[in-house]
CSV table of C-alpha atoms and ligand atoms in Angstrom, one decimal:
chain,number,residue,atom,x,y,z
A,1,MET,CA,-49.4,4.4,-1.4
A,2,ARG,CA,-52.0,1.2,-0.8
A,3,LEU,CA,-49.8,0.8,2.4
A,4,SER,CA,-49.4,4.3,4.0
A,5,GLY,CA,-52.1,6.6,2.4
A,6,VAL,CA,-50.8,9.6,0.9
A,7,LEU,CA,-47.3,9.5,-0.4
A,8,PRO,CA,-44.7,11.8,1.2
A,9,PRO,CA,-43.1,14.3,-1.3
A,10,PRO,CA,-40.4,13.0,-3.1
A,11,ARG,CA,-37.3,12.2,-1.1
A,12,PHE,CA,-38.9,13.3,2.2
A,13,ALA,CA,-39.3,11.1,5.1
A,14,GLN,CA,-42.5,11.4,6.9
A,15,ARG,CA,-43.9,9.4,9.5
A,16,ARG,CA,-47.0,7.2,8.2
A,17,ARG,CA,-49.3,4.3,9.8
A,18,LEU,CA,-48.5,1.4,7.7
A,19,VAL,CA,-52.1,-0.1,7.0
A,20,ASP,CA,-53.2,-3.7,5.5
A,21,PRO,CA,-55.7,-2.1,2.9
A,22,ALA,CA,-57.6,-5.8,2.6
A,23,THR,CA,-58.4,-5.6,6.8
A,24,GLY,CA,-58.0,-2.2,7.9
A,25,ASN,CA,-55.4,-3.5,10.4
A,26,VAL,CA,-52.4,-1.3,11.5
A,27,LEU,CA,-49.4,-3.1,10.8
A,28,ASP,CA,-46.7,-0.6,12.5
A,29,ASP,CA,-46.3,3.2,12.0
A,30,GLY,CA,-42.8,4.5,10.6
A,31,LEU,CA,-40.8,6.4,8.1
A,32,VAL,CA,-41.7,6.3,4.5
A,33,LEU,CA,-39.6,7.7,2.0
A,34,TRP,CA,-40.3,7.9,-1.8
A,35,PHE,CA,-37.7,8.1,-4.8
A,36,PRO,CA,-39.4,8.5,-8.1
A,37,ALA,CA,-37.3,7.4,-11.1
A,38,PRO,CA,-34.9,8.0,-12.3
A,39,HIS,CA,-33.4,10.0,-9.2
A,40,SER,CA,-32.9,7.0,-6.9
A,41,ALA,CA,-30.1,4.6,-6.4
A,42,THR,CA,-31.1,2.2,-9.1
A,43,GLY,CA,-32.7,4.5,-11.6
A,44,GLU,CA,-36.0,3.4,-11.0
A,45,ASP,CA,-39.1,3.9,-8.7
A,46,VAL,CA,-37.8,3.3,-5.1
A,47,ALA,CA,-40.0,3.2,-2.0
A,48,GLU,CA,-38.3,3.0,1.4
A,49,LEU,CA,-40.2,2.0,4.6
A,50,HIS,CA,-38.5,2.4,8.0
A,51,VAL,CA,-40.1,0.1,10.6
A,52,HIS,CA,-39.8,-1.4,14.1
A,53,GLY,CA,-37.4,-4.2,13.1
A,54,SER,CA,-38.7,-7.3,15.1
A,55,ARG,CA,-39.3,-10.5,13.1
A,56,ALA,CA,-43.1,-10.3,13.6
A,57,VAL,CA,-43.2,-6.8,12.2
A,58,LEU,CA,-41.2,-7.7,8.9
A,59,ALA,CA,-42.7,-11.1,8.6
A,60,SER,CA,-46.4,-9.3,8.4
A,61,LEU,CA,-45.3,-6.5,6.3
A,62,MET,CA,-43.5,-8.7,3.9
A,63,ASP,CA,-46.7,-11.2,3.5
A,64,LEU,CA,-48.5,-8.1,2.5
A,65,LEU,CA,-45.8,-6.8,0.1
A,66,ARG,CA,-45.6,-10.4,-1.2
A,67,GLY,CA,-49.3,-10.1,-1.9
A,68,PHE,CA,-48.8,-6.8,-4.1
A,69,GLY,CA,-46.5,-8.8,-6.1
A,70,LEU,CA,-43.2,-7.8,-4.9
A,71,ARG,CA,-40.6,-10.2,-3.8
A,72,LEU,CA,-37.1,-9.7,-1.7
A,73,ALA,CA,-34.3,-8.5,-3.7
A,74,GLU,CA,-31.1,-10.9,-4.7
A,75,PRO,CA,-27.8,-10.2,-3.4
A,76,GLY,CA,-26.1,-7.0,-5.2
A,77,GLU,CA,-29.7,-6.8,-6.9
A,78,PHE,CA,-30.1,-3.0,-6.1
A,79,THR,CA,-26.6,-2.2,-7.4
A,80,ARG,CA,-26.9,-4.6,-10.5
A,81,ARG,CA,-30.0,-2.5,-11.6
A,82,GLY,CA,-28.0,0.6,-10.8
A,83,PHE,CA,-25.6,-0.5,-13.4
A,84,VAL,CA,-27.9,-1.6,-15.8
A,85,ASN,CA,-29.7,1.8,-15.6
A,86,GLY,CA,-26.5,3.8,-16.2
A,87,LYS,CA,-26.1,5.0,-12.4
A,88,LEU,CA,-22.9,3.6,-12.0
A,89,ASP,CA,-19.9,1.8,-13.9
A,90,LEU,CA,-18.8,-1.7,-13.1
A,91,LEU,CA,-15.7,-0.3,-11.0
A,92,GLN,CA,-18.4,1.9,-8.9
A,93,ALA,CA,-20.5,-1.4,-8.2
A,94,GLU,CA,-17.2,-3.3,-7.1
A,95,ALA,CA,-16.5,-0.5,-5.1
A,96,ILE,CA,-19.9,-0.7,-3.2
A,97,ALA,CA,-19.2,-4.7,-2.5
A,98,ASP,CA,-15.6,-3.3,-1.1
A,99,LEU,CA,-17.3,-0.8,0.9
A,100,THR,CA,-19.7,-3.4,2.1
A,101,ALA,CA,-16.8,-5.8,3.2
A,102,ALA,CA,-14.4,-3.1,4.4
A,103,GLU,CA,-12.9,-3.7,7.9
A,104,THR,CA,-10.2,-1.4,8.2
A,105,GLU,CA,-10.0,2.6,7.5
A,106,ALA,CA,-7.4,1.9,4.5
A,107,GLN,CA,-9.7,-0.5,2.7
A,108,ARG,CA,-12.8,2.1,3.4
A,109,ARG,CA,-10.7,4.9,2.0
A,110,GLN,CA,-9.7,2.8,-1.2
A,111,ALA,CA,-13.2,1.9,-1.8
A,112,ARG,CA,-14.8,5.4,-1.4
A,113,ARG,CA,-12.2,6.6,-4.0
A,114,GLN,CA,-13.2,4.1,-6.5
A,115,LEU,CA,-16.9,4.7,-5.7
A,116,ASN,CA,-16.3,8.3,-6.1
A,117,GLY,CA,-15.1,7.0,-10.0
A,118,GLU,CA,-11.2,8.0,-9.5
A,119,LEU,CA,-10.6,4.7,-11.4
A,120,SER,CA,-13.4,5.0,-13.8
A,121,ASP,CA,-12.1,8.4,-14.6
A,122,LEU,CA,-8.7,7.1,-15.2
A,123,TYR,CA,-9.8,4.3,-17.3
A,124,GLN,CA,-12.2,6.1,-19.5
A,125,GLY,CA,-9.7,9.0,-20.3
A,126,TRP,CA,-7.4,6.2,-21.7
A,127,ARG,CA,-10.5,5.0,-23.6
A,128,ASP,CA,-11.4,8.4,-24.9
A,129,ARG,CA,-7.8,8.9,-26.2
A,130,LEU,CA,-7.7,5.4,-27.9
A,131,ILE,CA,-11.3,6.4,-29.7
A,132,THR,CA,-9.7,9.5,-31.0
A,133,ALA,CA,-6.6,7.7,-32.1
A,134,LEU,CA,-8.6,5.1,-33.8
A,135,ALA,CA,-10.7,7.8,-35.1
A,136,HIS,CA,-7.9,9.2,-37.1
A,137,LEU,CA,-6.5,5.9,-38.2
A,138,GLU,CA,-9.9,5.2,-39.5
A,139,ALA,CA,-10.0,8.1,-41.3
A,140,ALA,CA,-6.6,7.7,-42.8
A,141,ILE,CA,-7.8,4.3,-43.8
A,142,ASP,CA,-10.8,5.1,-45.7
A,143,PHE,CA,-10.2,8.6,-47.2
A,144,PRO,CA,-6.0,7.8,-48.2
A,145,ASP,CA,-6.5,10.5,-51.0
A,146,GLU,CA,-8.2,13.1,-48.6
A,147,ASP,CA,-6.0,16.2,-47.5
A,148,LEU,CA,-5.5,14.5,-44.0
A,149,PRO,CA,-2.4,16.1,-41.7
A,150,PRO,CA,0.6,14.3,-42.8
A,151,GLU,CA,1.7,14.1,-39.5
A,152,ILE,CA,-1.2,11.9,-38.5
A,153,ASP,CA,0.4,8.6,-38.5
A,154,ASP,CA,3.2,9.9,-36.1
A,155,ARG,CA,0.6,11.3,-33.9
A,156,ILE,CA,-1.1,8.0,-33.6
A,157,LEU,CA,2.0,6.1,-32.9
A,158,ASP,CA,3.0,8.9,-30.3
A,159,GLU,CA,-0.4,8.4,-28.3
A,160,THR,CA,0.0,4.8,-28.5
A,161,GLN,CA,3.3,4.9,-27.0
A,162,ALA,CA,2.3,7.4,-24.3
A,163,LEU,CA,-0.8,5.1,-23.5
A,164,ILE,CA,1.5,1.8,-23.1
A,165,ALA,CA,3.8,3.8,-21.1
A,166,GLN,CA,1.1,5.0,-18.6
A,167,ILE,CA,-0.8,1.5,-18.4
A,168,GLU,CA,2.6,-0.2,-17.7
A,169,ASN,CA,3.2,2.3,-14.9
A,170,HIS,CA,-0.4,2.0,-13.5
A,171,LEU,CA,0.4,-1.8,-13.6
A,172,ALA,CA,3.8,-1.6,-11.9
A,173,ASP,CA,2.0,-0.4,-8.7
A,174,GLY,CA,3.4,-3.5,-6.6
A,175,HIS,CA,-0.3,-4.8,-6.4
A,176,ARG,CA,-0.8,-2.4,-3.5
A,177,GLY,CA,-4.5,-2.1,-4.4
A,178,GLU,CA,-5.1,-5.9,-4.2
A,179,LYS,CA,-3.2,-6.3,-1.2
A,180,LEU,CA,-5.1,-3.8,0.3
A,181,ARG,CA,-8.3,-5.4,-0.3
A,182,ASP,CA,-6.9,-8.8,0.7
A,183,GLY,CA,-4.5,-8.0,3.5
A,184,ILE,CA,-0.9,-6.8,3.7
A,185,SER,CA,1.5,-9.8,4.6
A,186,ILE,CA,4.2,-9.6,7.3
A,187,ALA,CA,6.2,-12.5,8.3
A,188,ILE,CA,7.5,-13.0,11.4
A,189,LEU,CA,11.0,-14.9,11.1
A,190,GLY,CA,14.0,-15.7,12.9
A,191,PRO,CA,16.0,-18.2,14.8
A,192,PRO,CA,14.1,-20.8,17.1
A,193,ASN,CA,13.1,-20.0,20.5
A,194,ALA,CA,13.9,-16.2,19.6
A,195,GLY,CA,10.1,-15.4,20.8
A,196,LYS,CA,8.6,-15.1,17.7
A,197,SER,CA,5.0,-16.8,18.9
A,198,THR,CA,5.2,-15.1,21.9
A,199,LEU,CA,5.6,-11.8,19.7
A,200,LEU,CA,2.6,-12.7,17.4
A,201,ASN,CA,0.3,-13.2,20.4
A,202,ARG,CA,1.4,-10.1,22.3
A,203,ILE,CA,0.8,-8.0,19.1
A,204,VAL,CA,-2.5,-9.6,18.3
A,205,ARG,CA,-3.4,-9.0,21.6
A,206,ARG,CA,-2.9,-5.4,21.5
A,207,GLU,CA,-4.4,-4.8,18.0
A,208,ALA,CA,-8.3,-5.5,17.3
A,209,ALA,CA,-8.3,-8.7,15.8
A,210,ILE,CA,-10.3,-9.0,12.5
A,211,THR,CA,-12.6,-11.4,12.9
A,212,SER,CA,-13.6,-12.6,9.5
A,213,PRO,CA,-10.7,-14.9,8.2
A,214,ILE,CA,-8.6,-14.0,4.8
A,215,PRO,CA,-9.6,-16.8,2.3
A,216,GLY,CA,-6.9,-18.6,0.4
A,217,THR,CA,-4.1,-18.3,2.7
A,218,THR,CA,-2.1,-21.3,4.1
A,219,ARG,CA,-2.7,-22.7,7.2
A,220,ASP,CA,0.7,-24.4,7.9
A,221,VAL,CA,2.3,-21.2,8.9
A,222,VAL,CA,0.4,-19.8,12.0
A,223,GLU,CA,-1.5,-16.5,11.0
A,224,ALA,CA,-3.6,-13.7,12.5
A,225,ALA,CA,-5.6,-10.7,10.8
A,226,ILE,CA,-5.4,-7.6,12.7
A,227,ASP,CA,-6.0,-4.1,11.6
A,228,LEU,CA,-2.9,-2.1,12.2
A,229,GLN,CA,-3.8,1.5,12.7
A,230,GLY,CA,-6.4,1.4,9.7
A,231,TYR,CA,-4.4,-1.4,7.3
A,232,PRO,CA,-5.3,-4.8,7.1
A,233,VAL,CA,-2.4,-7.1,7.9
A,234,VAL,CA,-1.9,-10.5,8.0
A,235,LEU,CA,0.9,-11.5,10.6
A,236,ALA,CA,2.5,-14.9,9.8
A,237,ASP,CA,4.6,-16.7,12.7
A,238,THR,CA,7.0,-18.9,10.4
A,239,ALA,CA,9.2,-21.9,11.7
A,240,GLY,CA,12.4,-20.7,13.4
A,241,LEU,CA,15.5,-20.6,10.7
A,242,ARG,CA,17.9,-23.3,11.4
A,243,ASP,CA,19.6,-26.2,9.7
A,244,SER,CA,18.2,-29.3,10.4
A,245,ASP,CA,18.3,-32.8,8.9
A,246,ASP,CA,14.6,-33.3,10.2
A,247,ILE,CA,12.6,-33.7,6.6
A,248,ILE,CA,9.4,-32.1,8.4
A,249,GLU,CA,11.4,-29.3,9.9
A,250,GLN,CA,13.0,-28.8,6.5
A,251,GLU,CA,9.8,-28.3,5.0
A,252,GLY,CA,9.0,-25.9,7.5
A,253,LEU,CA,12.0,-23.9,6.9
A,254,ARG,CA,11.3,-24.0,3.4
A,255,ARG,CA,7.8,-22.6,3.7
A,256,ALA,CA,9.2,-20.0,6.3
A,257,LEU,CA,11.6,-18.8,3.7
A,258,GLN,CA,9.2,-18.9,1.0
A,259,ARG,CA,6.8,-16.7,2.9
A,260,ALA,CA,9.4,-14.2,4.3
A,261,GLU,CA,10.2,-13.8,0.7
A,262,GLU,CA,6.7,-13.1,-0.4
A,263,ALA,CA,5.7,-11.1,2.8
A,264,GLU,CA,5.4,-7.3,2.2
A,265,ILE,CA,7.4,-6.5,5.7
A,266,ARG,CA,9.4,-9.0,7.5
A,267,LEU,CA,9.7,-8.6,11.3
A,268,PHE,CA,13.4,-10.5,12.1
A,269,VAL,CA,13.2,-11.5,15.5
A,270,PHE,CA,16.6,-12.4,17.4
A,271,ASP,CA,17.4,-13.0,21.0
A,272,ALA,CA,18.9,-9.9,22.4
A,273,SER,CA,21.5,-11.9,24.5
A,274,CYS,CA,22.6,-13.6,21.3
A,275,PRO,CA,23.0,-10.8,18.6
A,276,ALA,CA,25.2,-13.1,16.5
A,277,GLU,CA,21.8,-14.9,15.8
A,278,ALA,CA,20.5,-11.9,13.7
A,279,HIS,CA,23.2,-12.5,11.0
A,280,ALA,CA,20.6,-14.3,8.8
A,281,ALA,CA,18.5,-10.9,8.7
A,282,SER,CA,21.1,-9.8,5.8
A,283,ALA,CA,19.4,-12.2,3.6
A,284,TRP,CA,16.8,-9.6,3.4
A,285,PRO,CA,18.4,-6.0,3.3
A,286,GLY,CA,16.3,-3.1,2.9
A,287,PRO,CA,13.9,-1.2,5.0
A,288,ASP,CA,11.2,-3.5,4.7
A,289,THR,CA,12.9,-6.0,7.2
A,290,ILE,CA,12.6,-4.7,10.7
A,291,LEU,CA,15.4,-6.2,13.1
A,292,ILE,CA,13.6,-7.0,16.7
A,293,ALA,CA,16.0,-7.7,19.9
A,294,ASN,CA,13.8,-9.6,21.9
A,295,LYS,CA,13.8,-10.8,25.3
A,296,ILE,CA,15.7,-7.5,26.7
A,297,ASP,CA,14.3,-8.2,30.2
A,298,LEU,CA,17.2,-10.8,30.5
A,299,VAL,CA,19.8,-8.8,29.3
A,300,PRO,CA,21.5,-6.7,32.0
A,301,LYS,CA,21.4,-2.9,31.1
A,302,SER,CA,24.8,-2.3,31.5
A,303,SER,CA,25.6,-5.0,29.0
A,304,HIS,CA,23.8,-3.1,26.1
A,305,ARG,CA,26.1,-2.2,23.3
A,306,SER,CA,28.8,-4.4,24.5
A,307,SER,CA,29.5,-6.4,21.6
A,308,GLY,CA,31.6,-4.9,18.6
A,309,GLY,CA,31.5,-4.6,14.9
A,310,ARG,CA,28.9,-5.9,12.8
A,311,GLU,CA,27.0,-7.2,15.9
A,312,LYS,CA,26.9,-3.7,17.2
A,313,ASP,CA,25.7,-2.3,13.9
A,314,ILE,CA,22.6,-4.9,14.2
A,315,GLU,CA,22.1,-4.2,17.9
A,316,ARG,CA,22.1,-0.5,16.7
A,317,ARG,CA,19.4,-0.9,14.4
A,318,ALA,CA,17.2,-3.3,16.0
A,319,ILE,CA,14.1,-2.3,18.1
A,320,PRO,CA,14.5,-3.5,21.6
A,321,VAL,CA,11.6,-5.4,22.7
A,322,SER,CA,10.5,-7.9,25.4
A,323,ALA,CA,7.4,-9.8,24.0
A,324,LEU,CA,7.3,-11.3,27.4
A,325,THR,CA,6.7,-8.3,29.5
A,326,GLY,CA,5.6,-6.1,26.6
A,327,ALA,CA,8.6,-3.7,27.0
A,328,GLY,CA,9.0,-1.7,24.0
A,329,MET,CA,6.1,-2.8,22.2
A,330,ASP,CA,4.8,0.6,21.6
A,331,ALA,CA,7.8,1.8,19.6
A,332,LEU,CA,7.7,-1.4,17.7
A,333,MET,CA,4.3,-1.1,16.7
A,334,LYS,CA,4.7,2.5,15.7
A,335,ALA,CA,7.8,1.6,13.7
A,336,LEU,CA,5.6,-1.2,11.7
A,337,ALA,CA,2.4,1.3,11.2
A,338,GLY,CA,4.9,3.8,10.1
A,339,ARG,CA,6.7,0.9,7.5
A,340,VAL,CA,3.2,0.0,6.4
A,341,ALA,CA,1.5,3.6,5.9
A,342,GLU,CA,4.8,4.7,4.0
A,343,ASN,CA,4.4,1.9,1.3
A,344,TYR,CA,0.7,2.5,1.0
A,345,ARG,CA,0.4,6.6,0.6
A,346,LEU,CA,-1.4,5.9,-2.5
A,347,GLU,CA,-1.4,9.1,-4.2
A,348,ALA,CA,-2.4,7.9,-7.8
A,349,PRO,CA,-5.4,5.5,-8.2
A,350,VAL,CA,-4.3,1.9,-8.2
A,351,VAL,CA,-5.3,-1.4,-9.6
A,352,THR,CA,-7.8,-3.0,-6.9
A,353,ARG,CA,-8.6,-6.5,-8.7
A,354,ALA,CA,-6.9,-9.1,-10.6
A,355,ARG,CA,-10.1,-8.7,-13.1
A,356,HIS,CA,-8.6,-5.2,-13.9
A,357,ARG,CA,-5.1,-6.1,-14.0
A,358,GLN,CA,-6.0,-8.8,-16.6
A,359,ALA,CA,-7.4,-6.5,-18.9
A,360,LEU,CA,-5.2,-3.7,-18.8
A,361,GLU,CA,-2.6,-6.3,-19.5
A,362,GLU,CA,-4.4,-7.4,-22.4
A,363,ALA,CA,-4.9,-3.8,-23.4
A,364,ALA,CA,-1.0,-3.1,-23.2
A,365,PHE,CA,-0.5,-6.2,-25.2
A,366,SER,CA,-2.9,-5.0,-28.0
A,367,LEU,CA,-1.1,-1.5,-28.2
A,368,ARG,CA,2.4,-3.0,-28.2
A,369,ARG,CA,1.3,-5.3,-31.0
A,370,ALA,CA,-0.4,-2.3,-32.7
A,371,LEU,CA,3.0,-0.5,-32.7
A,372,LEU,CA,4.7,-3.1,-34.7
A,373,ALA,CA,1.7,-3.8,-37.3
A,374,SER,CA,2.8,-3.7,-40.9
A,375,LEU,CA,-0.5,-2.3,-42.2
A,376,PRO,CA,-2.7,0.2,-40.9
A,377,GLU,CA,-5.9,-2.1,-41.0
A,378,LEU,CA,-3.9,-4.3,-38.5
A,379,ARG,CA,-3.1,-1.3,-36.2
A,380,ALA,CA,-6.7,-0.4,-36.2
A,381,GLU,CA,-7.8,-3.9,-35.3
A,382,ASP,CA,-5.1,-3.9,-32.2
A,383,LEU,CA,-6.3,-0.7,-31.2
A,384,ARG,CA,-10.1,-1.7,-31.3
A,385,LEU,CA,-8.8,-5.0,-29.2
A,386,ALA,CA,-7.3,-2.5,-26.6
A,387,LEU,CA,-10.4,-0.5,-26.5
A,388,ARG,CA,-12.3,-3.6,-26.0
A,389,SER,CA,-10.2,-4.5,-23.0
A,390,LEU,CA,-10.4,-1.3,-21.4
A,391,GLY,CA,-14.0,-1.2,-21.9
A,392,ARG,CA,-14.7,-4.5,-20.2
A,393,ILE,CA,-13.1,-2.8,-17.1
A,394,THR,CA,-16.0,-0.3,-16.5
A,395,GLY,CA,-18.4,-2.6,-18.3
A,396,ALA,CA,-18.8,-0.4,-21.4
A,397,VAL,CA,-18.6,-3.7,-23.7
A,398,ASP,CA,-19.1,-7.4,-23.1
A,399,VAL,CA,-20.9,-6.9,-19.6
A,400,GLU,CA,-23.1,-10.0,-20.0
A,401,ASP,CA,-20.9,-12.7,-19.0
A,402,LEU,CA,-19.4,-10.7,-16.2
A,403,LEU,CA,-22.5,-9.7,-14.3
A,404,ASP,CA,-23.4,-12.8,-12.6
A,405,VAL,CA,-19.8,-13.4,-11.5
A,406,ILE,CA,-19.3,-9.6,-10.0
A,407,PHE,CA,-22.6,-9.5,-8.5
A,408,ARG,CA,-22.5,-12.9,-6.9
A,409,ASP,CA,-20.3,-11.9,-4.1
A,410,PHE,CA,-22.7,-9.2,-3.0
A,411,CYS,CA,-24.4,-9.3,0.3
A,412,ILE,CA,-28.5,-9.0,0.1
A,413,GLY,CA,-29.8,-5.5,0.4
A,414,LYS,CA,-27.2,-3.9,-1.7
B,1,LIG,P1,9.6,-19.3,18.8
B,1,LIG,O1,10.4,-20.1,18.7
B,1,LIG,O2,10.4,-18.0,18.3
B,1,LIG,O3,8.2,-19.2,18.3
B,1,LIG,O4,9.8,-18.8,20.2
B,1,LIG,P2,8.6,-18.2,21.4
B,1,LIG,O5,7.6,-17.8,21.4
B,1,LIG,O6,8.2,-20.3,21.5
B,1,LIG,O7,9.6,-18.6,22.7
B,1,LIG,C1,10.5,-19.1,23.2
B,1,LIG,C2,10.5,-19.3,24.7
B,1,LIG,O8,11.2,-18.0,24.8
B,1,LIG,C3,9.5,-19.3,25.5
B,1,LIG,O9,9.8,-19.9,26.7
B,1,LIG,C4,9.1,-17.8,25.8
B,1,LIG,O10,8.2,-17.8,27.0
B,1,LIG,C5,10.5,-17.4,25.7
B,1,LIG,N1,10.5,-15.9,25.7
B,1,LIG,C6,9.8,-15.3,24.4
B,1,LIG,N2,10.0,-14.0,24.4
B,1,LIG,C7,10.7,-13.6,26.0
B,1,LIG,C8,11.1,-12.3,26.3
B,1,LIG,O11,10.9,-11.3,25.6
B,1,LIG,N3,11.7,-12.5,27.3
B,1,LIG,C9,11.6,-13.9,28.0
B,1,LIG,N4,12.7,-13.6,29.2
B,1,LIG,N5,11.5,-14.6,27.4
B,1,LIG,C10,10.7,-14.6,26.3
């Protein structure tokens, strides 16, 4: 108000001149918005000034605001205040960080779902059921002589068992939520000279490369991060698969095999003119290994499908491409994107962070121990521990030590 004269009505944008009250100087004119508490993102009184974004305008405005005793927000401070004031829980705060960092459509969708409270509802639902079970158990402990329903013990055990099953099922999600945040790993492998590097380059040039590198990935295998029709993918080009006496080559091979093993999807490339080379692909059976017959530009059309038996089968299953000319690449990218989409069609909410996974594993552990407890008091203690583990995910308990870690990674202004 000291800056803009009359405040606009709450939550309405109005154009105002922003004037230094001490000198009467007009600093700028722009939009002013006013969100009185508690109906704001942080739950506190919030004012927004939309001004011309030049350095000089911002500097003069910031100087003035500093004179009023205001300061710049720390990274994540708005979200943190929103959490402290009960506007959102920790899962939703983390979703805001994910949404801000989202580089692909699938990452955006996952963060939005979490921000909408899908995961919060799931975990809170489990907590509520656990609270009820614990309340029943405590009643049975405190009032053993009262007329409590005789089947109460069975009901508590059944509920504990049901919760264990649901948490374990939720944990057995193939880490898909975490992979969607970090990048889905696809390994390119095959014999030397099959054209793996050429293929990687061709794919990366076709797809929009994601600019920020994904941290924590090994550098000895050449990697490229791309946005594959909305999915964040990290493509790794591995050393050629062949027997060797060379120690360095053996190490390269060991890493290639490990990478191939860990990858979500494998692209096995072989030279279309020597389909016998494709035999090594049989080490990775299943739909997550896509066979690619490369260099079809070198194979005369008439000689296609000329080999017999097993080779014929491999040729039939392989997608024919030429990494050099680009022939067949559309079909390959379609097959690859289809495979990824198939694996990541997420109906139910999935675990999105290691922090949540650890808490869920602890909760399941406590619940399993509760089932085995010899005394009701011990069982109650285990249920309380499980409750605490679940509460830590949404921030209902034990938040203080977590806050700095969680909000550290936010950007300024969020
Ligand atoms: P890598 O060892 O599997 O990574 O194979 P490279 O990508 O280094 O390719 C080996 C050789 O095959 C290079 O000379 C490439 O230019 C060539 N090459 C790769 N793909 C094709 C292709 O589709 N057609 C033809 N004619 N040559 C190719």
